Coordinates of C-alpha atoms in Angstrom, one line a residue:
Chain N
M144 CA -8.5 51.9 14.4
K145 CA -5.8 49.9 12.8
A146 CA -5.6 47.5 15.7
R147 CA -9.3 46.9 15.5
T148 CA -9.2 45.9 11.8
Q149 CA -6.2 43.7 12.7
A150 CA -8.2 41.9 15.4
A151 CA -11.2 41.6 13.1
L152 CA -9.1 40.2 10.4
R153 CA -7.6 37.6 12.8
R154 CA -11.1 36.6 13.9
R155 CA -12.2 36.2 10.3
D156 CA -9.1 34.1 9.6
A157 CA -9.8 31.8 12.5
L158 CA -13.4 31.4 11.3
T159 CA -12.1 30.6 7.8
A160 CA -9.6 28.1 9.2
Y161 CA -12.3 26.2 11.0
L162 CA -14.5 26.1 7.9
F163 CA -11.5 24.9 5.9
L164 CA -10.8 22.2 8.5
A165 CA -14.4 21.2 9.2
P166 CA -14.7 18.5 6.4
F167 CA -11.5 16.8 7.4
I168 CA -11.9 17.0 11.1
G169 CA -15.6 15.9 11.0
I170 CA -15.0 12.8 8.9
Y171 CA -11.8 12.1 10.9
L172 CA -13.5 12.2 14.3
V173 CA -16.5 10.1 13.2
L174 CA -14.7 7.5 11.1
L175 CA -11.3 7.2 12.8
V176 CA -11.2 8.6 16.3
Y177 CA -14.6 7.3 17.4
P178 CA -14.1 3.8 15.9
F179 CA -10.7 3.5 17.6
F180 CA -12.2 4.1 21.0
K181 CA -15.3 2.1 20.2
G182 CA -12.9 -0.8 19.3
I183 CA -11.5 -0.6 22.9
W184 CA -15.0 -0.6 24.2
I185 CA -16.0 -3.6 22.1
S186 CA -12.9 -5.5 23.2
L187 CA -14.2 -5.4 26.8
H188 CA -17.4 -7.3 25.7
D189 CA -18.5 -10.6 24.6
W190 CA -19.9 -9.1 21.4
E191 CA -21.5 -11.0 18.5
L192 CA -21.3 -9.8 14.9
A193 CA -25.0 -10.0 14.1
G194 CA -27.8 -9.7 16.6
S195 CA -27.6 -7.8 19.8
Y196 CA -25.9 -10.1 22.2
R197 CA -23.2 -8.2 24.1
E198 CA -22.1 -8.7 27.6
F199 CA -19.5 -6.6 29.5
I200 CA -16.8 -9.0 30.6
G201 CA -13.9 -6.7 31.5
F202 CA -10.5 -7.9 30.5
R203 CA -11.5 -11.5 29.9
N204 CA -10.9 -11.2 26.1
Y205 CA -7.3 -10.2 26.9
E206 CA -6.9 -13.1 29.3
D207 CA -8.2 -15.4 26.6
M208 CA -5.7 -13.9 24.2
W209 CA -2.9 -14.5 26.5
L210 CA -3.8 -18.2 26.7
D211 CA -4.8 -18.7 23.1
T212 CA -2.2 -20.9 21.4
I213 CA -3.4 -20.1 17.9
F214 CA -3.1 -16.4 18.6
W215 CA 0.6 -16.8 19.6
K216 CA 1.1 -19.1 16.6
T217 CA -0.2 -16.4 14.3
V218 CA 1.9 -13.8 16.0
G219 CA 4.9 -16.1 15.5
N220 CA 4.0 -16.7 11.8
T221 CA 3.6 -12.9 11.3
L222 CA 7.0 -12.3 12.9
L223 CA 8.6 -15.0 10.8
F224 CA 7.1 -13.4 7.7
V225 CA 8.4 -10.0 8.7
V226 CA 11.9 -11.3 9.6
M227 CA 12.1 -13.1 6.2
T228 CA 10.6 -10.3 4.1
V229 CA 11.9 -7.0 5.5
P230 CA 15.7 -7.6 5.2
T231 CA 15.4 -9.2 1.8
M232 CA 13.1 -6.5 0.6
T233 CA 15.4 -3.7 1.8
L234 CA 18.5 -5.3 0.4
L235 CA 16.8 -6.2 -3.0
S236 CA 15.3 -2.7 -3.4
L237 CA 18.7 -1.1 -2.5
V238 CA 20.6 -3.3 -5.0
L239 CA 18.0 -2.6 -7.7
A240 CA 18.1 1.1 -7.0
L241 CA 21.9 1.2 -7.4
A242 CA 21.6 -0.9 -10.6
V243 CA 18.9 1.3 -12.3
F244 CA 20.1 4.7 -11.0
G245 CA 21.1 6.9 -13.8
T246 CA 19.8 9.3 -16.5
S247 CA 19.7 7.1 -19.5
R248 CA 16.4 6.2 -21.1
F249 CA 17.2 2.6 -20.9
K250 CA 17.6 2.7 -17.1
G251 CA 14.2 4.5 -17.0
V252 CA 12.6 1.5 -18.7
L253 CA 14.3 -0.8 -16.2
R254 CA 12.9 1.4 -13.3
S255 CA 9.4 1.1 -14.7
V256 CA 9.7 -2.7 -14.9
F257 CA 10.6 -3.1 -11.3
F258 CA 8.1 -0.5 -10.1
M259 CA 5.2 -1.7 -12.2
S260 CA 4.2 -4.7 -10.1
S261 CA 3.5 -2.5 -7.1
V262 CA 0.4 -1.0 -8.8
F263 CA -1.3 -4.4 -9.1
S264 CA -4.0 -5.3 -6.5
V265 CA -3.4 -8.1 -4.1
S266 CA -5.9 -10.3 -5.8
V267 CA -4.1 -9.9 -9.2
V268 CA -0.7 -10.6 -7.6
T269 CA -1.9 -13.7 -5.7
L270 CA -3.7 -15.0 -8.8
V271 CA -0.5 -14.7 -10.8
W272 CA 1.7 -16.3 -8.2
Q273 CA -0.7 -19.1 -7.4
M274 CA -0.5 -20.0 -11.0
V275 CA 3.3 -19.6 -11.2
L276 CA 3.8 -21.8 -8.1
S277 CA 1.1 -24.4 -9.0
A278 CA 2.4 -28.0 -9.0
D279 CA -0.1 -28.8 -11.7
K280 CA 0.0 -26.0 -14.2
G281 CA 2.7 -23.8 -12.9
L282 CA 5.3 -21.8 -14.7
L283 CA 8.1 -24.0 -13.2
V284 CA 6.5 -27.3 -14.1
P285 CA 8.3 -27.7 -17.5
L286 CA 11.6 -26.8 -15.6
F287 CA 11.0 -29.6 -13.1
H288 CA 10.3 -32.1 -15.9
W289 CA 13.4 -31.0 -17.7
F290 CA 15.4 -32.1 -14.6
G291 CA 13.4 -35.2 -14.4
M292 CA 11.9 -34.2 -11.1
E293 CA 8.3 -34.2 -9.7
P294 CA 7.0 -30.6 -9.6
I295 CA 6.9 -29.3 -6.0
N296 CA 3.6 -28.1 -4.6
F297 CA 5.1 -24.9 -3.0
L298 CA 1.9 -23.6 -1.4
G299 CA 1.0 -27.0 0.1
N300 CA 4.4 -27.7 1.5
Q301 CA 4.8 -26.9 5.2
T302 CA 8.4 -25.6 4.8
L303 CA 8.0 -23.8 1.5
A304 CA 4.6 -22.2 1.9
M305 CA 5.9 -19.2 3.9
P306 CA 8.9 -18.5 1.7
S307 CA 6.5 -18.6 -1.3
L308 CA 4.4 -15.8 0.3
V309 CA 7.7 -13.9 0.9
I310 CA 8.7 -14.2 -2.8
T311 CA 5.3 -13.1 -3.9
T312 CA 5.5 -10.1 -1.6
L313 CA 9.0 -9.2 -2.8
W314 CA 7.8 -9.2 -6.4
W315 CA 4.7 -7.1 -5.5
G316 CA 6.4 -4.6 -3.2
V317 CA 9.9 -3.9 -4.2
G318 CA 9.0 -0.8 -6.3
L319 CA 8.2 1.6 -3.4
P320 CA 11.4 1.1 -1.4
M321 CA 13.4 1.2 -4.6
A322 CA 11.8 4.6 -5.5
L323 CA 12.7 5.8 -2.0
F324 CA 16.3 4.7 -2.5
L325 CA 16.4 6.3 -6.0
A326 CA 15.3 9.6 -4.5
A327 CA 17.9 9.4 -1.8
L328 CA 20.7 8.5 -4.3
S329 CA 19.8 11.6 -6.4
Q330 CA 20.3 13.8 -3.3
I331 CA 23.9 12.8 -2.8
P332 CA 26.1 15.8 -3.7
S333 CA 28.3 15.1 -6.7
E334 CA 31.3 16.7 -5.0
L335 CA 31.5 13.6 -2.8
Y336 CA 31.9 11.4 -5.8
E337 CA 34.4 13.7 -7.4
A338 CA 36.5 13.7 -4.4
A339 CA 36.5 9.9 -4.4
E340 CA 37.3 9.9 -8.1
L341 CA 40.5 12.0 -7.3
D342 CA 41.5 9.4 -4.7
H343 CA 41.1 6.7 -7.4
A344 CA 38.8 4.9 -5.0
G345 CA 37.3 1.6 -6.3
R346 CA 33.7 0.9 -6.9
F347 CA 33.1 -0.8 -3.6
T348 CA 35.1 1.7 -1.6
V349 CA 32.9 4.5 -3.0
L350 CA 29.8 2.4 -2.3
W351 CA 30.8 1.7 1.2
N352 CA 32.3 5.1 2.2
V353 CA 30.3 7.5 0.2
T354 CA 27.0 6.1 -1.0
L355 CA 25.8 4.0 1.9
P356 CA 26.6 6.6 4.7
S357 CA 24.8 9.3 2.7
I358 CA 21.5 7.3 2.5
R359 CA 21.5 5.8 5.9
H360 CA 18.4 7.8 6.9
T361 CA 16.5 6.3 4.0
V362 CA 17.6 2.8 5.0
L363 CA 16.1 3.4 8.4
L364 CA 12.9 4.9 6.8
V365 CA 12.5 1.9 4.5
L366 CA 13.0 -0.5 7.4
V367 CA 10.4 1.2 9.5
L368 CA 7.9 1.4 6.6
Q369 CA 8.5 -2.2 5.7
I370 CA 8.1 -3.5 9.3
V371 CA 4.9 -1.6 9.8
G372 CA 3.6 -2.6 6.3
Q373 CA 4.6 -6.2 6.3
F374 CA 3.2 -6.7 9.8
Q375 CA -0.2 -6.2 8.3
I376 CA 0.1 -9.1 5.8
F377 CA -3.3 -10.5 5.1
G378 CA -4.3 -10.9 1.4
Q379 CA -1.4 -13.1 0.4
A380 CA -2.1 -15.6 3.2
H381 CA -5.9 -15.3 2.9
L382 CA -5.9 -15.9 -0.9
M383 CA -2.9 -18.1 -1.6
T384 CA -2.7 -20.6 1.3
Q385 CA -5.8 -19.8 3.4
G386 CA -3.5 -20.0 6.4
G387 CA -2.4 -23.6 5.6
P388 CA -0.8 -26.0 5.5
A389 CA -1.3 -26.9 9.2
N390 CA -1.6 -23.2 10.2
R391 CA 1.9 -22.6 9.0
T392 CA 1.0 -19.3 7.2
R393 CA -2.0 -18.1 9.2
T394 CA -1.1 -14.5 10.0
L395 CA -2.4 -12.3 12.8
V396 CA -4.6 -10.0 10.7
Q397 CA -6.0 -13.1 9.0
Y398 CA -6.8 -14.6 12.4
I399 CA -8.5 -11.3 13.5
Y400 CA -10.5 -11.3 10.3
E401 CA -11.6 -14.9 10.7
T402 CA -12.4 -14.5 14.4
S403 CA -14.6 -11.5 13.6
F404 CA -16.2 -12.4 10.3
R405 CA -16.2 -16.2 10.3
D406 CA -16.6 -17.0 14.0
W407 CA -18.5 -13.8 14.8
Q408 CA -16.4 -13.2 18.0
V409 CA -16.2 -9.4 17.5
G410 CA -15.2 -8.7 21.1
Y411 CA -12.3 -11.1 21.0
A412 CA -11.2 -10.0 17.5
S413 CA -11.1 -6.3 18.7
A414 CA -8.9 -7.3 21.6
M415 CA -6.5 -8.9 19.2
A416 CA -6.6 -5.9 16.8
L417 CA -5.6 -3.7 19.7
G418 CA -2.8 -6.1 20.5
L419 CA -1.6 -5.8 16.9
F420 CA -1.8 -2.0 17.2
V421 CA 0.4 -2.0 20.3
L422 CA 2.9 -4.5 18.7
M423 CA 3.3 -2.3 15.6
L424 CA 3.6 0.9 17.6
G425 CA 6.3 -0.8 19.7
F426 CA 8.3 -1.8 16.6
T427 CA 8.2 1.6 15.1
M428 CA 9.2 3.3 18.3
A429 CA 12.1 0.9 18.9
Q430 CA 13.3 1.3 15.3
L431 CA 13.2 5.1 15.5
W432 CA 14.9 5.1 18.9
L433 CA 17.7 2.8 17.6
G434 CA 18.1 5.0 14.6
R435 CA 18.4 8.2 16.6
R436 CA 20.8 6.6 19.0
G437 CA 23.0 5.4 16.1
E438 CA 23.3 9.0 15.0
E439 CA 24.8 10.3 18.2
Chain C
M1249 CA 48.6 3.5 -18.3
A1250 CA 47.5 2.0 -15.1
S1251 CA 44.5 4.3 -15.0
A1252 CA 43.6 3.4 -18.6
R1253 CA 43.5 -0.2 -17.6
T1254 CA 41.3 0.5 -14.5
S1255 CA 38.9 2.6 -16.6
G1256 CA 38.6 -0.3 -19.1
L1257 CA 37.9 -2.7 -16.3
R1258 CA 35.4 -0.2 -14.9
R1259 CA 33.5 -0.1 -18.2
A1260 CA 33.5 -3.8 -18.4
T1261 CA 32.0 -4.2 -14.9
D1262 CA 29.4 -1.5 -15.8
I1263 CA 28.3 -3.5 -18.8
L1264 CA 28.3 -6.7 -16.8
I1265 CA 26.1 -5.1 -14.1
L1266 CA 23.7 -3.7 -16.7
A1267 CA 23.5 -7.2 -18.4
A1268 CA 22.7 -8.8 -15.1
T1269 CA 20.0 -6.2 -14.4
V1270 CA 18.4 -6.7 -17.8
A1271 CA 18.4 -10.5 -17.2
F1272 CA 16.8 -9.9 -13.8
A1273 CA 14.2 -7.5 -15.3
I1274 CA 13.2 -10.1 -17.9
L1275 CA 12.8 -12.7 -15.1
W1276 CA 10.7 -10.1 -13.3
L1277 CA 8.4 -9.8 -16.2
L1278 CA 8.0 -13.5 -17.0
P1279 CA 5.0 -14.1 -14.8
I1280 CA 3.1 -11.2 -16.4
A1281 CA 4.1 -12.3 -19.9
W1282 CA 3.0 -15.8 -19.1
V1283 CA -0.4 -14.7 -17.7
V1284 CA -1.1 -12.5 -20.7
A1285 CA -0.1 -15.3 -23.1
M1286 CA -2.5 -17.7 -21.3
S1287 CA -5.3 -15.1 -21.5
L1288 CA -4.9 -15.2 -25.3
K1289 CA -5.1 -19.0 -25.6
P1290 CA -8.2 -21.3 -26.0
N1291 CA -9.3 -22.8 -22.7
A1292 CA -9.2 -26.3 -24.2
D1293 CA -5.5 -25.9 -25.0
L1294 CA -4.7 -24.7 -21.5
M1295 CA -6.3 -27.9 -20.1
R1296 CA -3.5 -29.8 -21.8
S1297 CA -0.6 -27.5 -21.1
T1298 CA 0.0 -24.0 -19.8
A1299 CA 3.6 -23.9 -20.9
G1300 CA 5.0 -21.3 -23.3
F1301 CA 5.1 -17.5 -23.5
L1302 CA 3.6 -17.1 -26.9
P1303 CA -0.1 -17.3 -27.4
I1304 CA -0.2 -20.1 -30.0
P1305 CA -2.9 -21.0 -30.9
F1306 CA -4.2 -17.4 -30.6
T1307 CA -7.7 -16.4 -29.6
I1308 CA -9.4 -13.3 -28.2
E1309 CA -12.4 -15.3 -27.3
N1310 CA -11.6 -15.1 -23.5
Y1311 CA -11.9 -11.3 -23.8
T1312 CA -15.0 -11.2 -25.9
N1313 CA -16.7 -13.7 -23.6
L1314 CA -15.7 -11.5 -20.7
L1315 CA -17.4 -8.4 -22.2
G1316 CA -20.4 -10.4 -23.1
R1317 CA -21.0 -11.4 -19.4
E1318 CA -22.1 -8.9 -16.8
T1319 CA -19.8 -9.6 -13.9
V1320 CA -16.5 -8.1 -14.9
P1321 CA -17.8 -4.9 -16.5
R1322 CA -19.9 -4.4 -13.4
W1323 CA -16.9 -4.9 -11.1
L1324 CA -15.1 -2.3 -13.2
M1325 CA -17.9 0.1 -12.9
H1326 CA -18.0 -0.2 -9.1
S1327 CA -14.2 0.2 -8.9
L1328 CA -14.3 3.3 -11.1
I1329 CA -17.1 5.0 -9.1
V1330 CA -15.5 4.2 -5.8
S1331 CA -12.0 5.3 -6.9
V1332 CA -13.0 8.5 -8.6
A1333 CA -15.3 9.5 -5.6
M1334 CA -12.6 8.7 -3.1
T1335 CA -9.9 10.6 -5.1
L1336 CA -12.1 13.7 -5.3
A1337 CA -13.1 13.6 -1.7
V1338 CA -9.5 13.1 -0.5
L1339 CA -8.3 16.0 -2.7
I1340 CA -10.9 18.4 -1.4
V1341 CA -10.6 17.5 2.3
S1342 CA -6.8 17.3 2.3
S1343 CA -6.2 20.6 0.4
T1344 CA -8.6 22.7 2.5
A1345 CA -7.2 21.2 5.8
G1346 CA -3.7 21.4 4.5
Y1347 CA -4.1 25.1 3.6
A1348 CA -5.5 25.9 7.1
F1349 CA -2.6 24.3 8.8
A1350 CA 0.0 25.8 6.5
R1351 CA -1.2 29.4 6.2
L1352 CA -3.9 30.3 8.8
E1353 CA -3.6 31.1 12.5
F1354 CA -6.4 30.0 14.8
P1355 CA -6.9 28.9 18.4
F1356 CA -6.1 25.2 19.2
K1357 CA -4.1 24.9 16.0
R1358 CA -1.4 22.9 17.7
T1359 CA -3.9 20.6 19.5
L1360 CA -5.8 19.9 16.3
F1361 CA -2.5 19.2 14.5
L1362 CA -1.4 16.7 17.1
I1363 CA -4.8 14.9 17.0
M1364 CA -4.4 14.6 13.3
A1365 CA -0.8 13.4 13.5
A1366 CA -1.8 10.7 16.0
G1367 CA -4.0 9.2 13.3
L1368 CA -0.8 8.3 11.4
M1369 CA -0.1 5.6 14.0
V1370 CA -3.5 3.9 13.8
P1371 CA -3.5 1.1 11.2
E1372 CA -6.8 0.2 9.4
Q1373 CA -6.8 -3.1 11.2
A1374 CA -7.3 -1.3 14.5
V1375 CA -10.6 0.3 13.3
F1376 CA -12.1 -2.0 10.7
I1377 CA -14.1 -4.1 13.1
P1378 CA -15.8 -1.1 14.9
L1379 CA -16.3 0.6 11.6
H1380 CA -18.1 -2.6 10.4
T1381 CA -20.5 -2.5 13.4
M1382 CA -21.1 1.2 12.8
F1383 CA -22.0 0.8 9.2
S1384 CA -24.2 -2.2 10.1
D1385 CA -26.1 -0.1 12.6
W1386 CA -26.6 2.6 9.9
G1387 CA -27.6 -0.1 7.4
L1388 CA -25.1 1.2 4.9
H1389 CA -23.1 -1.9 3.9
N1390 CA -23.0 -2.8 0.3
T1391 CA -23.0 0.8 -0.8
H1392 CA -20.4 3.0 -2.6
F1393 CA -20.7 5.4 0.3
A1394 CA -19.5 2.8 2.8
L1395 CA -16.5 1.9 0.5
V1396 CA -15.5 5.5 0.1
M1397 CA -16.1 7.4 3.4
P1398 CA -13.8 5.6 5.9
R1399 CA -10.9 6.3 3.5
V1400 CA -11.4 10.0 3.0
A1401 CA -9.8 11.6 6.1
V1402 CA -6.2 10.4 5.7
P1403 CA -3.6 12.4 7.7
I1404 CA -0.9 11.7 5.2
G1405 CA -2.9 13.6 2.5
V1406 CA -3.2 16.7 4.7
F1407 CA 0.6 16.5 5.5
L1408 CA 1.4 16.4 1.8
M1409 CA -0.7 19.4 0.9
M1410 CA 0.4 21.3 4.0
Q1411 CA 4.0 20.8 3.0
F1412 CA 3.3 22.0 -0.5
F1413 CA 1.4 25.1 0.6
R1414 CA 4.2 26.1 2.9
S1415 CA 6.6 26.1 0.0
V1416 CA 4.5 28.6 -1.9
P1417 CA 6.1 32.1 -1.5
M1418 CA 4.1 34.3 0.9
E1419 CA 4.3 37.3 -1.5
L1420 CA 1.8 35.7 -3.9
E1421 CA -0.8 35.6 -1.2
E1422 CA 0.0 39.0 0.3
A1423 CA -0.4 40.7 -3.1
A1424 CA -3.9 39.2 -3.3
A1425 CA -4.7 40.2 0.3
I1426 CA -4.0 43.8 -0.6
D1427 CA -6.7 43.6 -3.2
Y1428 CA -9.1 42.6 -0.4
A1429 CA -9.5 39.1 -1.8
S1430 CA -11.1 36.7 0.6
R1431 CA -9.3 33.7 1.9
L1432 CA -11.5 31.5 -0.2
T1433 CA -10.8 33.4 -3.3
I1434 CA -7.0 33.3 -2.6
F1435 CA -7.3 29.5 -2.0
L1436 CA -9.3 28.8 -5.1
K1437 CA -7.7 31.3 -7.5
I1438 CA -4.1 31.2 -6.4
M1439 CA -3.2 28.3 -4.2
L1440 CA -5.1 25.5 -5.9
P1441 CA -3.8 26.2 -9.5
L1442 CA -0.3 26.4 -8.1
S1443 CA -0.7 23.0 -6.3
I1444 CA -1.7 21.0 -9.4
P1445 CA 1.5 18.9 -9.3
A1446 CA 0.9 18.0 -5.6
L1447 CA -2.8 17.4 -6.2
T1448 CA -1.9 15.1 -9.2
T1449 CA 0.5 13.1 -7.0
L1450 CA -2.0 12.7 -4.1
G1451 CA -4.8 12.0 -6.5
L1452 CA -2.9 9.2 -8.3
F1453 CA -1.9 7.6 -5.0
T1454 CA -5.4 7.7 -3.7
F1455 CA -6.8 6.3 -6.9
I1456 CA -4.4 3.4 -7.0
H1457 CA -5.0 2.8 -3.3
A1458 CA -8.8 2.9 -3.8
W1459 CA -8.6 0.5 -6.8
N1460 CA -6.5 -2.0 -4.8
D1461 CA -8.3 -1.6 -1.5
F1462 CA -9.0 -5.1 -0.1
L1463 CA -9.7 -5.6 3.6
W1464 CA -12.4 -3.1 4.2
P1465 CA -14.3 -3.9 0.9
L1466 CA -14.0 -7.6 1.8
V1467 CA -16.1 -7.0 5.0
S1468 CA -18.3 -4.2 3.7
A1469 CA -19.3 -5.2 0.2
T1470 CA -20.4 -8.7 0.8
R1471 CA -23.0 -9.0 -2.0
A1472 CA -21.5 -10.2 -5.3
D1473 CA -23.3 -7.5 -7.2
M1474 CA -21.4 -4.9 -5.2
Y1475 CA -17.9 -6.3 -5.7
T1476 CA -15.1 -4.1 -6.9
V1477 CA -12.6 -5.5 -9.4
T1478 CA -10.2 -6.4 -6.6
L1479 CA -12.9 -8.3 -4.6
G1480 CA -14.3 -10.0 -7.7
L1481 CA -10.9 -11.4 -8.7
A1482 CA -10.4 -12.6 -5.1
S1483 CA -13.7 -14.4 -5.2
I1484 CA -12.8 -16.0 -8.5
Q1485 CA -9.7 -17.5 -6.8
S1486 CA -11.5 -19.0 -3.9
N1487 CA -14.7 -20.1 -5.5
F1488 CA -15.0 -21.0 -9.2
A1489 CA -11.5 -20.8 -10.4
F1490 CA -11.5 -23.4 -13.0
T1491 CA -15.1 -23.8 -14.0
E1492 CA -15.0 -21.1 -16.6
G1493 CA -11.6 -22.1 -17.8
L1494 CA -8.1 -20.9 -17.0
G1495 CA -8.0 -18.6 -20.0
A1496 CA -11.1 -16.8 -18.9
V1497 CA -9.7 -16.2 -15.4
M1498 CA -6.4 -14.9 -16.8
A1499 CA -8.3 -12.6 -19.1
S1500 CA -10.3 -11.2 -16.2
A1501 CA -7.1 -10.5 -14.3
V1502 CA -5.5 -8.8 -17.3
F1503 CA -8.6 -6.8 -18.2
A1504 CA -9.1 -5.7 -14.6
S1505 CA -5.5 -4.5 -14.3
L1506 CA -5.5 -2.6 -17.6
P1507 CA -6.8 0.8 -16.2
I1508 CA -4.3 0.9 -13.4
V1509 CA -1.4 -0.2 -15.6
L1510 CA -2.3 2.5 -18.2
L1511 CA -2.5 5.1 -15.4
F1512 CA 0.9 4.0 -14.2
L1513 CA 2.5 4.1 -17.6
I1514 CA 1.1 7.6 -18.4
F1515 CA 1.8 9.2 -15.0
Q1516 CA 4.8 7.2 -13.7
R1517 CA 7.0 10.2 -13.3
F1518 CA 4.4 11.7 -10.8
I1519 CA 4.0 8.4 -9.0
V1520 CA 7.7 7.8 -8.5
A1521 CA 8.2 11.5 -7.5
G1522 CA 5.3 11.1 -5.1
V1523 CA 7.0 8.2 -3.3
A1524 CA 9.9 10.5 -2.5
M1525 CA 7.5 13.3 -1.5
S1526 CA 5.5 11.2 0.9
A1527 CA 8.7 10.3 2.6
G1528 CA 8.9 13.9 3.7
K1529 CA 11.6 15.1 1.3

């Protein structure tokens, strides 16, 4: 008798579970799993955005991709952006976290200041920084005149355009990694600091021997999140430089977007999107593997 | 004596570091202060010079003009509808699925969980093109529905809620089960009220994310009368940036950011705590 009610209860529980899961799983299958595989299918076609022209061409899009110099140029640009942004972002957010860590109200205000810019949308951030960096009406123009120099057109300069996007991105994004570091700092047991205090350890000794080793997991986490996040750079390049000058800032996601929605080559764009997916997956795996190995 | 000297030195460095941080924070805020100042200056003056952080001469004309025209208020309305709808949908879908994974036993639980976890590795760029073709086939572009739906089933939301539900003591549920309360009653009457902090965090993140969403709206909402605030401001930059005057553009940016900045200032504790939570702490 008891066993029977138990079994009935379990069956009822399973039914409830499926009902609870149904909305999520339903939407997830239709709008994430299915599109992912449809993307693979599209990438095997010559497929136009509008109209019904689609022809199965096997792996030709992938062959084209391999030979496409602009594709590799955009991959290179994206990597350059990642290489310039991720270490600076990680270091800056760590330094800021160390500087604003504490219980005083004043430090709370400082935390809000550095965190606030990350709630802005990409179009607000790029609008602000396009103005700041403008050679005509920019924030720095009076400064250039002060030194008797001609204002520099940062976004139109082949060497300076990419660093400009990096600075914009740092200003926009430093809040999230900083918050992650702050959370990690608050988890460090105070006994560790007290022990260091007894040893009359200096500020940098404590930082090097106590603080940094205690938050190394968070450093790894921030690096992974940043690499994956910054690899997807699109808005800054699309809105601030339109990929210019001379393709110097054209990024991979931007090229995918343009191939699909400006040139209508949906099949080829899908192939590149999958290439991006594989690249990002590779980076994340490598990073996690390195981190795990470092622990042993 | 030696230790007194070192502690004096220590305090001096503390003050120095704090001063440097404050200076940096002021530098950090300068672009915002400058943009706000420009939005409060007459367009004619900005034609001559954009220098200065004080709005002199002062005018609120840019803002009154903004409200008089239809565009920006309409963008705001679209952003509000999309963000609120997405937030509610994410909360419902994530909390029910999170509860099932946290507290219920059922066949294929592990398989379903792995399928969901795999979704964490798929970036939106890998699916936005096929999604576009699907919504084209259904004739659903330029609708709120299209802007909301692809963003509803997010694995990270389920994870967040699942972790939270796991932290709720079992006894609370068992007591209710003795009273023959159904699972739905337990979920609605006990678990949901307990999870208000987690729901708040997830809701805030979803709202901000929805408000700032760019790539998918850019390809789905192509008609100017369906633009969200984020899209509208992007279109200003690429099309008619200087026809209506710099002050007007800056006022649009400030006005469009106000809701999200207010939300941040009111709820910042939840938001900052949420960053730590989403990191799996």
